[in-house]
Coordinates of C-alpha atoms in Angstrom, one line a residue:
Chain K
M1 CA 231.3 210.0 155.3
T2 CA 228.4 208.5 153.3
T3 CA 225.1 207.5 154.9
T4 CA 225.6 203.9 154.1
T5 CA 228.7 203.5 156.2
A6 CA 227.0 205.4 159.0
T7 CA 224.0 203.0 159.0
H8 CA 226.4 200.1 158.8
R9 CA 228.3 201.3 161.8
G10 CA 225.0 201.8 163.6
F11 CA 223.9 198.4 162.7
W12 CA 226.9 196.6 164.1
Y13 CA 226.9 198.9 167.1
R14 CA 223.3 198.1 167.9
H15 CA 223.8 194.4 167.5
P16 CA 226.8 193.4 169.6
N17 CA 225.7 189.8 169.6
L18 CA 225.8 189.7 165.8
R19 CA 229.2 191.4 165.9
L20 CA 230.4 188.7 168.3
A21 CA 229.0 186.0 166.1
G22 CA 230.7 187.5 163.1
L23 CA 234.1 187.6 164.8
L24 CA 233.8 184.1 166.2
S25 CA 232.3 182.3 163.2
A26 CA 235.5 181.6 161.3
P27 CA 237.7 180.5 164.2
M28 CA 234.9 178.4 165.7
A29 CA 234.1 176.8 162.4
W30 CA 237.7 175.8 162.1
L31 CA 238.3 174.6 165.6
V32 CA 235.0 172.9 166.2
V33 CA 234.5 171.4 162.7
V34 CA 238.1 170.5 161.8
Y35 CA 239.5 169.8 165.2
L36 CA 236.7 168.7 167.6
G37 CA 235.0 166.9 164.7
S38 CA 238.1 164.9 164.0
L39 CA 238.6 164.0 167.7
A40 CA 235.0 162.9 168.0
A41 CA 235.3 160.8 164.8
L42 CA 238.4 159.2 166.2
F43 CA 236.7 158.5 169.5
I44 CA 233.7 156.9 167.8
T45 CA 236.1 154.8 165.7
A46 CA 237.6 153.3 168.9
F47 CA 234.2 151.5 169.4
W48 CA 234.3 149.9 165.9
Q49 CA 236.4 147.1 164.7
V50 CA 238.2 145.7 161.8
D51 CA 236.9 142.6 160.0
D52 CA 239.7 140.0 160.2
F53 CA 239.1 138.7 156.6
T54 CA 238.4 141.8 154.6
G55 CA 240.5 144.3 156.6
Q56 CA 237.5 146.7 156.3
I57 CA 236.2 148.7 159.3
V58 CA 232.9 147.3 160.6
R59 CA 230.8 150.1 162.0
T60 CA 229.1 148.3 164.9
F61 CA 229.5 149.2 168.5
T62 CA 232.0 147.0 170.4
L63 CA 234.2 147.3 173.4
E64 CA 236.6 144.7 172.1
N65 CA 239.4 147.1 171.4
F66 CA 239.4 148.3 175.0
Q67 CA 239.1 144.7 176.3
L68 CA 242.1 143.7 174.2
V69 CA 244.3 146.5 175.6
F70 CA 243.3 145.9 179.2
T71 CA 243.6 142.1 179.1
T72 CA 246.9 141.8 177.2
P73 CA 249.8 141.8 179.6
A74 CA 252.2 143.3 176.9
Y75 CA 249.8 146.3 176.5
L76 CA 249.3 146.7 180.2
T77 CA 253.0 146.8 180.7
T78 CA 253.3 149.5 178.0
V79 CA 250.6 151.6 179.7
A80 CA 252.4 151.2 183.1
R81 CA 255.8 152.0 181.5
T82 CA 254.5 155.1 179.7
L83 CA 252.9 156.3 183.0
G84 CA 256.1 155.6 184.8
I85 CA 258.2 157.5 182.3
A86 CA 255.9 160.5 182.3
L87 CA 256.0 160.6 186.1
L88 CA 259.8 160.2 186.3
V89 CA 260.2 162.9 183.6
T90 CA 258.0 165.3 185.6
L91 CA 259.9 164.6 188.8
L92 CA 263.3 165.1 187.1
C93 CA 262.2 168.3 185.5
L94 CA 261.0 169.6 188.9
V95 CA 264.3 168.6 190.5
I96 CA 266.3 170.5 187.9
A97 CA 263.9 173.4 187.5
L98 CA 263.5 174.3 191.2
P99 CA 267.1 175.3 192.0
L100 CA 267.7 176.8 188.6
S101 CA 264.5 178.9 188.7
F102 CA 265.2 180.0 192.2
F103 CA 268.7 181.0 191.2
M104 CA 267.4 182.9 188.2
A105 CA 264.7 184.8 190.1
R106 CA 266.4 185.4 193.5
V107 CA 270.2 184.9 193.3
A108 CA 271.3 186.2 189.9
S109 CA 271.5 189.9 189.6
R110 CA 268.6 191.7 187.8
R111 CA 270.8 192.6 184.9
W112 CA 271.4 189.0 184.0
Q113 CA 267.8 187.9 184.3
P114 CA 266.7 188.6 180.7
L115 CA 269.7 186.8 179.3
L116 CA 269.1 183.8 181.6
I117 CA 265.5 183.6 180.4
A118 CA 266.6 183.8 176.8
M119 CA 269.1 181.0 177.5
V120 CA 266.2 178.8 178.8
L121 CA 263.9 179.8 175.9
T122 CA 266.3 179.3 173.1
P123 CA 266.5 175.5 173.4
L124 CA 262.7 175.4 173.7
W125 CA 262.3 176.7 170.2
A126 CA 265.1 174.6 168.8
S127 CA 263.7 171.8 166.7
Y128 CA 262.2 168.9 168.6
L129 CA 263.7 166.3 166.3
V130 CA 267.1 167.9 166.5
K131 CA 267.1 167.7 170.3
V132 CA 266.1 164.0 170.2
Y133 CA 268.8 163.5 167.6
A134 CA 271.3 165.3 169.8
W135 CA 270.6 162.8 172.6
R136 CA 271.1 159.9 170.1
A137 CA 274.6 161.2 169.8
M138 CA 274.9 161.8 173.5
L139 CA 273.7 158.3 174.6
Q140 CA 275.3 156.2 171.9
P141 CA 276.7 153.2 173.8
E142 CA 280.5 153.1 174.0
S143 CA 281.3 155.8 171.5
G144 CA 278.8 158.5 172.5
V145 CA 279.5 161.8 174.3
L146 CA 278.1 160.6 177.6
A147 CA 280.3 157.5 177.6
W148 CA 283.3 159.8 176.9
L149 CA 282.3 162.2 179.7
I150 CA 281.6 159.7 182.4
G151 CA 283.8 156.8 181.2
P152 CA 286.8 158.1 183.2
L153 CA 284.7 158.0 186.3
G154 CA 284.2 154.3 185.7
L155 CA 280.6 154.7 184.7
E156 CA 278.9 153.4 181.6
S157 CA 276.6 155.3 179.2
P158 CA 273.0 154.1 179.8
G159 CA 272.7 153.6 176.1
Y160 CA 269.4 153.4 174.3
G161 CA 266.5 152.3 176.5
F162 CA 264.4 153.3 179.5
I163 CA 266.9 155.7 181.0
G164 CA 267.7 157.1 177.6
I165 CA 264.0 157.9 177.0
V166 CA 263.6 159.5 180.5
I167 CA 266.7 161.7 180.0
T168 CA 265.7 162.8 176.5
L169 CA 262.1 163.6 177.5
T170 CA 263.3 165.5 180.5
Y171 CA 265.6 167.5 178.2
L172 CA 262.8 168.2 175.8
W173 CA 260.2 169.4 178.3
L174 CA 262.5 171.0 180.9
P175 CA 261.8 174.6 179.7
Y176 CA 258.1 174.0 180.1
M177 CA 258.7 173.5 183.8
I178 CA 261.4 176.2 184.3
L179 CA 259.3 179.1 182.9
P180 CA 256.2 178.8 185.1
V181 CA 258.3 178.0 188.2
Y182 CA 260.6 180.9 187.5
A183 CA 257.6 183.2 187.1
G184 CA 256.3 181.8 190.4
F185 CA 259.5 182.7 192.2
T186 CA 259.6 186.3 190.7
R187 CA 256.0 186.8 191.9
L188 CA 256.9 185.7 195.5
P189 CA 256.8 188.9 197.6
G190 CA 260.2 189.5 199.3
S191 CA 258.4 190.9 202.3
M192 CA 256.9 187.5 203.0
L193 CA 260.3 185.8 203.0
D194 CA 261.6 188.6 205.3
A195 CA 258.6 188.0 207.6
S196 CA 259.4 184.4 207.7
S197 CA 263.0 185.0 208.8
D198 CA 261.9 187.7 211.2
L199 CA 259.7 185.1 212.9
G200 CA 262.8 183.0 213.3
A201 CA 262.5 180.5 210.4
K202 CA 265.7 179.2 209.0
G203 CA 266.2 178.8 205.2
W204 CA 264.9 175.3 205.0
R205 CA 261.8 176.1 207.2
T206 CA 261.0 179.1 205.0
F207 CA 261.4 177.0 201.9
R208 CA 259.0 174.3 203.2
S209 CA 256.4 176.5 204.9
V210 CA 256.3 179.6 202.7
I211 CA 257.9 179.0 199.3
V212 CA 256.6 175.6 198.5
P213 CA 252.9 176.4 199.1
M214 CA 253.2 179.6 197.2
I215 CA 254.8 178.2 194.1
F216 CA 252.8 175.0 194.1
P217 CA 250.4 176.2 191.4
S218 CA 253.4 177.1 189.1
V219 CA 254.8 173.6 189.6
V220 CA 251.5 172.1 188.7
A221 CA 251.2 174.3 185.6
G222 CA 254.7 173.1 184.5
S223 CA 253.8 169.5 185.3
I224 CA 250.8 169.6 183.0
F225 CA 253.2 170.0 180.1
T226 CA 255.9 167.7 181.2
F227 CA 253.4 165.0 182.1
S228 CA 251.1 165.1 179.1
L229 CA 253.8 165.7 176.5
S230 CA 255.7 162.7 177.8
L231 CA 252.5 160.5 177.8
G232 CA 251.9 160.9 174.1
D233 CA 255.4 160.9 172.8
Y234 CA 256.6 158.1 170.4
I235 CA 259.4 159.6 168.4
T236 CA 261.8 159.7 171.4
A237 CA 261.2 156.0 172.1
Q238 CA 261.9 155.3 168.4
I239 CA 265.1 157.2 168.3
V240 CA 266.7 156.6 171.8
G241 CA 264.5 153.8 173.2
G242 CA 266.1 150.8 171.7
K243 CA 263.4 148.2 171.6
L244 CA 261.3 149.8 174.3
Q245 CA 257.8 151.0 173.4
M246 CA 255.5 153.6 174.7
L247 CA 251.8 154.0 174.1
G248 CA 252.4 156.3 171.2
N249 CA 254.5 153.6 169.4
V250 CA 251.6 151.1 169.7
V251 CA 249.2 153.7 168.2
Q252 CA 251.7 154.5 165.4
Q253 CA 252.3 150.9 164.5
T254 CA 248.6 149.8 164.5
Y255 CA 246.8 152.8 163.0
V256 CA 247.2 151.7 159.4
S257 CA 246.2 148.1 159.8
N258 CA 243.7 148.5 162.7
L259 CA 242.5 152.1 163.1
P260 CA 239.8 151.3 165.7
F261 CA 242.4 149.6 167.9
A262 CA 244.9 152.5 167.5
A263 CA 242.0 154.9 168.3
A264 CA 241.2 153.0 171.5
V265 CA 244.9 153.0 172.6
S266 CA 245.2 156.7 171.9
T267 CA 242.2 157.5 174.1
I268 CA 244.2 156.2 177.1
P269 CA 246.7 159.1 177.3
V270 CA 243.9 161.6 176.6
V271 CA 241.8 160.2 179.4
I272 CA 244.8 160.3 181.8
V273 CA 245.6 163.9 180.8
L274 CA 241.9 165.0 181.2
L275 CA 241.8 163.3 184.6
Y276 CA 245.0 165.1 185.6
L277 CA 243.6 168.4 184.4
A278 CA 240.4 167.9 186.3
A279 CA 242.4 167.0 189.4
V280 CA 244.6 170.2 189.2
R281 CA 241.9 172.6 188.1
R282 CA 241.2 173.6 191.7
S283 CA 244.9 174.5 192.4
G284 CA 244.5 177.5 190.1
A285 CA 247.3 176.2 188.0
L286 CA 245.4 176.6 184.7
E287 CA 245.6 180.4 185.0
N288 CA 249.4 180.0 185.1
L289 CA 249.8 178.4 181.8
Chain T
M1 CA 265.3 187.5 202.8
S2 CA 269.1 187.2 202.9
I3 CA 270.3 184.0 201.4
S4 CA 273.3 182.6 203.1
R5 CA 276.6 182.4 201.2
P6 CA 276.9 178.6 201.1
T7 CA 273.3 178.3 199.8
K8 CA 274.1 180.9 197.1
L9 CA 277.1 178.9 196.1
I10 CA 275.2 175.7 195.9
L11 CA 272.4 177.2 193.9
T12 CA 274.9 178.8 191.5
F13 CA 276.6 175.4 191.1
L14 CA 273.3 173.7 190.5
A15 CA 272.2 176.3 188.0
L16 CA 275.5 175.9 186.1
L17 CA 274.9 172.1 186.0
A18 CA 271.4 172.7 184.6
F19 CA 272.7 175.0 181.9
A20 CA 275.4 172.5 181.1
F21 CA 272.7 169.8 180.7
I22 CA 270.7 172.2 178.5
Y23 CA 273.5 173.3 176.2
I24 CA 276.0 170.4 175.9
P25 CA 273.8 168.3 173.5
L26 CA 273.2 171.4 171.3
I27 CA 277.0 172.2 171.2
V28 CA 277.7 168.5 170.5
I29 CA 275.5 168.7 167.4
L30 CA 277.3 171.9 166.2
I31 CA 280.7 170.3 166.7
N32 CA 279.6 167.0 165.1
S33 CA 278.6 168.9 161.9
F34 CA 282.2 169.7 161.4
S35 CA 283.5 166.3 162.4
T36 CA 285.3 164.0 159.9
N37 CA 283.7 161.0 161.5
K38 CA 280.9 159.6 159.4
S39 CA 278.9 158.3 162.3
L40 CA 277.9 159.8 165.7
T41 CA 281.2 158.7 167.2
W42 CA 282.7 161.0 169.8
P43 CA 285.2 162.7 170.0
P44 CA 285.7 163.8 166.4
S45 CA 288.9 162.6 164.9
G46 CA 289.3 165.7 162.8
F47 CA 287.4 168.7 161.5
T48 CA 286.1 169.6 158.0
T49 CA 283.6 171.9 156.3
E50 CA 282.9 169.4 153.6
W51 CA 279.5 168.3 155.0
W52 CA 278.2 171.9 155.1
G53 CA 279.1 172.2 151.4
R54 CA 277.4 168.9 150.6
A55 CA 274.3 169.8 152.6
V56 CA 274.0 173.1 150.8
D57 CA 274.3 171.3 147.4
S58 CA 271.9 168.5 148.5
E59 CA 268.7 168.8 146.4
G60 CA 266.7 166.8 149.0
V61 CA 267.6 169.3 151.7
R62 CA 266.9 172.3 149.6
D63 CA 263.5 171.0 148.5
A64 CA 262.6 170.1 152.0
L65 CA 263.6 173.5 153.3
L66 CA 261.4 175.2 150.6
T67 CA 258.5 172.9 151.5
S68 CA 258.8 173.7 155.2
V69 CA 258.9 177.5 154.5
I70 CA 255.8 177.3 152.3
V71 CA 253.8 175.2 154.7
A72 CA 254.8 177.3 157.7
S73 CA 254.0 180.5 155.9
A74 CA 250.6 179.3 154.9
A75 CA 249.8 177.9 158.3
T76 CA 251.0 181.1 160.0
A77 CA 248.7 183.2 157.7
V78 CA 245.7 181.2 158.7
A79 CA 246.6 181.1 162.3
L80 CA 247.1 184.9 162.4
I81 CA 243.6 185.6 161.1
L82 CA 241.9 183.1 163.3
G83 CA 244.1 183.8 166.4
I84 CA 243.5 187.6 166.2
L85 CA 239.8 187.2 165.8
V86 CA 239.5 184.9 168.9
S87 CA 241.8 187.1 171.0
L88 CA 239.6 190.2 170.2
V89 CA 236.5 188.3 171.2
I90 CA 238.0 186.9 174.5
A91 CA 239.5 190.2 175.5
R92 CA 236.6 192.4 174.7
Y93 CA 233.4 190.4 175.2
R94 CA 231.8 188.5 178.1
F95 CA 229.5 185.7 177.1
F96 CA 228.4 182.2 177.9
G97 CA 231.0 179.6 176.8
R98 CA 233.9 182.0 176.8
E99 CA 236.0 179.8 179.0
S100 CA 235.3 176.8 176.8
I101 CA 236.7 178.7 173.8
S102 CA 240.0 179.5 175.5
L103 CA 240.2 175.8 176.4
L104 CA 239.4 174.7 172.9
I105 CA 242.3 176.8 171.5
V106 CA 244.8 175.3 173.8
L107 CA 243.6 171.8 173.2
P108 CA 245.5 171.1 170.0
I109 CA 248.8 171.6 171.7
S110 CA 247.9 170.1 175.0
L111 CA 246.7 166.8 173.7
P112 CA 249.4 164.4 172.5
G113 CA 250.5 165.1 169.0
I114 CA 249.8 161.6 167.9
V115 CA 246.2 161.9 168.9
T116 CA 245.8 165.1 166.9
G117 CA 247.7 163.4 164.1
I118 CA 245.7 160.2 163.7
A119 CA 242.4 162.1 164.4
L120 CA 243.0 164.4 161.5
N121 CA 244.5 161.6 159.4
N122 CA 241.4 159.6 159.9
V123 CA 239.0 162.4 158.8
F124 CA 241.2 163.4 155.8
T125 CA 241.7 159.9 154.4
S126 CA 238.3 158.4 155.3
Y127 CA 236.0 161.3 154.5
L128 CA 237.8 164.0 152.6
G129 CA 239.5 162.1 149.8
G130 CA 243.1 161.7 151.1
L131 CA 246.1 163.7 152.2
T132 CA 247.4 166.6 150.2
F133 CA 249.5 169.7 150.7
L134 CA 246.3 171.5 151.9
T135 CA 245.6 168.9 154.7
L136 CA 249.1 169.6 156.1
V137 CA 248.5 173.3 156.2
V138 CA 245.1 172.8 157.8
A139 CA 246.6 170.6 160.5
H140 CA 249.5 173.0 161.2
A141 CA 247.2 176.1 161.3
T142 CA 245.1 174.3 163.9
F143 CA 247.9 174.0 166.5
C144 CA 249.5 177.4 165.5
I145 CA 246.4 179.4 166.4
V146 CA 247.2 179.2 170.1
V147 CA 250.5 181.1 169.9
V148 CA 249.1 184.0 167.9
Y149 CA 246.1 184.0 170.3
N150 CA 248.2 184.1 173.5
N151 CA 250.4 186.9 172.3
A152 CA 247.6 189.0 170.9
L153 CA 245.5 188.4 174.1
A154 CA 248.3 189.4 176.4
R155 CA 248.7 192.7 174.5
L156 CA 245.0 193.4 174.4
R157 CA 244.7 192.8 178.2
R158 CA 247.6 195.1 178.9
L159 CA 246.1 197.8 176.6
G160 CA 242.7 197.7 178.3
G161 CA 239.7 199.2 176.6
N162 CA 240.3 202.9 177.2
V163 CA 241.9 203.8 173.9
E164 CA 239.1 202.0 172.0
E165 CA 236.5 203.8 174.0
A166 CA 238.2 207.1 173.3
S167 CA 238.1 206.2 169.6
A168 CA 234.4 205.4 169.8
D169 CA 233.7 208.6 171.6
L170 CA 235.4 210.5 168.8
G171 CA 232.9 208.9 166.4
A172 CA 234.9 206.0 165.0
G173 CA 233.0 202.8 164.2
G174 CA 234.2 199.3 165.1
W175 CA 236.2 198.7 162.0
T176 CA 237.8 202.2 161.9
T177 CA 238.8 201.8 165.6
F178 CA 240.4 198.4 164.8
R179 CA 242.2 199.7 161.8
L180 CA 243.5 202.9 163.3
V181 CA 243.8 202.2 167.0
T182 CA 243.7 198.6 168.1
F183 CA 245.7 197.0 165.2
P184 CA 248.6 199.4 165.3
L185 CA 248.9 198.9 169.0
M186 CA 248.7 195.1 168.6
K187 CA 251.1 194.9 165.7
S188 CA 254.3 194.0 167.5
A189 CA 252.6 191.3 169.5
I190 CA 251.1 190.0 166.3
I191 CA 254.5 189.8 164.7
A192 CA 255.9 188.0 167.7
G193 CA 253.0 185.5 167.7
G194 CA 253.3 185.0 163.9
L195 CA 257.0 184.3 164.3
L196 CA 256.4 181.8 167.1
A197 CA 253.7 180.2 165.0
F198 CA 256.1 180.0 162.0
G199 CA 258.7 178.3 164.3
L200 CA 256.2 175.9 165.7
S201 CA 255.0 174.8 162.3
F202 CA 258.5 174.8 160.8
D203 CA 259.8 172.0 163.0
E204 CA 256.7 170.0 163.8
I205 CA 257.1 166.4 163.1
I206 CA 254.4 164.3 164.7
V207 CA 251.2 165.8 163.3
T208 CA 253.1 166.3 160.0
T209 CA 253.9 162.7 159.5
F210 CA 250.2 161.9 159.8
T211 CA 248.8 164.7 157.6
A212 CA 251.3 165.4 154.9
G213 CA 250.3 164.2 151.4
P214 CA 252.4 161.6 149.7
G215 CA 255.7 163.0 148.5
I216 CA 255.5 166.1 150.6
T217 CA 258.8 166.3 152.6
T218 CA 259.2 169.0 155.1
L219 CA 262.6 169.5 156.7
P220 CA 261.8 167.5 159.9
I221 CA 260.4 164.7 157.7
W222 CA 263.6 164.7 155.7
I223 CA 265.7 164.5 158.9
Y224 CA 263.4 161.7 160.2
Q225 CA 263.7 159.7 157.0
N226 CA 267.5 160.0 156.9
L227 CA 268.1 159.7 160.7
F228 CA 268.7 155.9 160.6
R229 CA 270.7 155.9 157.3
P230 CA 274.3 155.6 158.3
N231 CA 275.8 157.2 155.2
Q232 CA 273.6 160.3 155.6
A233 CA 274.6 161.0 159.2
P234 CA 277.1 163.8 158.3
I235 CA 274.4 165.7 156.3
V236 CA 271.8 165.1 159.0
N237 CA 274.3 166.6 161.5
V238 CA 274.7 169.7 159.3
V239 CA 270.9 170.2 158.9
A240 CA 270.4 169.7 162.7
A241 CA 273.2 172.2 163.4
A242 CA 271.7 174.7 161.0
L243 CA 268.3 174.3 162.6
I244 CA 269.7 175.1 166.0
L245 CA 271.3 178.3 164.7
V246 CA 268.1 179.3 162.9
S247 CA 266.0 178.7 166.0
I248 CA 267.8 181.5 167.8
I249 CA 266.4 184.1 165.3
P250 CA 262.6 183.8 166.2
I251 CA 263.5 184.0 169.9
Y252 CA 265.6 187.1 169.4
V253 CA 263.0 188.8 167.2
A254 CA 260.0 187.8 169.3
Q255 CA 261.8 189.1 172.5
R256 CA 262.5 192.4 170.8
F257 CA 259.0 192.8 169.3
S258 CA 256.9 191.8 172.2
S259 CA 257.5 193.3 175.6
D260 CA 254.9 191.0 177.0
T261 CA 256.4 187.8 175.7
N262 CA 257.7 187.4 179.2
K263 CA 254.2 187.9 180.5
G264 CA 255.1 185.8 183.6
G265 CA 254.6 182.1 183.4
G266 CA 253.4 182.3 179.8
I267 CA 255.2 179.8 177.7
L268 CA 253.6 180.4 174.3

């Protein structure tokens, strides 16, 4: 070994902070400059406006974009609808994920668990667009798969619209709920469930007083994904929503002609997600992501 | 806890229903790709392999596939370098702002895609001279870092610092230790992370539509453009079916390579 490398090594060894800075500089430059920089620029743009005559962006501070969103009934309805869809999707994901995860973690034999997990993971990595497209085929009014499946029961396919959006988004984000909830169930110590039944609790009481409080952080972790991914989606509404719009559609339609307005609208889901994150931070859910 | 027999039966039934919900749409796409129907009409009136042949011959599909592979490879390469660097820092150092960094890395996939999309679109078009192939790679790499990072970090945490300390005790410097000890031990987790990053980039559509230069058509963009064209439906079905089959590969490989992919609750 030559002396140069030795001194080199010594140098980095003696300066851990420089070593840290060296390792961090490239990723931080990328994430802070490219990503946070862009977000900041967008946020600032939300306070500018477009000149009606020239179509150019006027860089003076104004709250007009936000005023427009919050005083136009059509936009307010869209905000409410988007929130409603996101909440419904989260609830539906939970209703499907709870029994399924409990089954996978506690009822199915250990030998089957890896396969079951793989079966949940596979659709997660199937193309997003393909999954939405699949539901276009499922929901098609009259000649779709759903109509064919439930037609004999005297039911009609919901077709493209509110219910279609909710079902499709539930389908898209379901694995994000199943995985943390499943992990929560596997971490649940069996001794605790035994203790509960030793103390005389029946199944339902054990579920309510022991299981629910213990897997609550996992549920919250899953809900972060189902809720925030639903809030910002616009492609699903385009493909299976019929004429219905979500916030994302408003952003997508206005960003070319009126970027400041689109920027203002796009801050709404971000603020809601950040508020939600702040609210659930204390539950310890963020460590479960 | 003993679960009563009726409860078990009900749970099994509900689980079966859930798996039916998960798999029926995917199976429908696979079946539709062989259907003689030219629209999404169900049930198929007959079966044919004609559309698969046409899709393979379709220049638009092949170009889009190639573009997707190139973009995903480039984005994965960048994400690998940046993701590994950050994971080393987070796993081995304690410093002020460490928590903010892990939050910053998750941010690009936790904020709505459309926000990331128009934010980058705005900067690229207003300040950096327009959208190109490069802007698309930059955008994809930004949200791919997190999967590499998560996989690498899980491995580093599991390894602990002992082997690295042993290496240092034996006189190896930081780089030598990384090259001969840390990296070989991380390799399978890095491969898993890289594959997941590739998969993530390969079928991303939202950020892509806002950051791809004119004329750059990735496979998801191709599907999106042809989705509403009635005469293209059979080919779109085939591409969708092929994508479902292909998506099984990264899962399989990632599971094999990374024993800590199921690190408990971890999604990415």
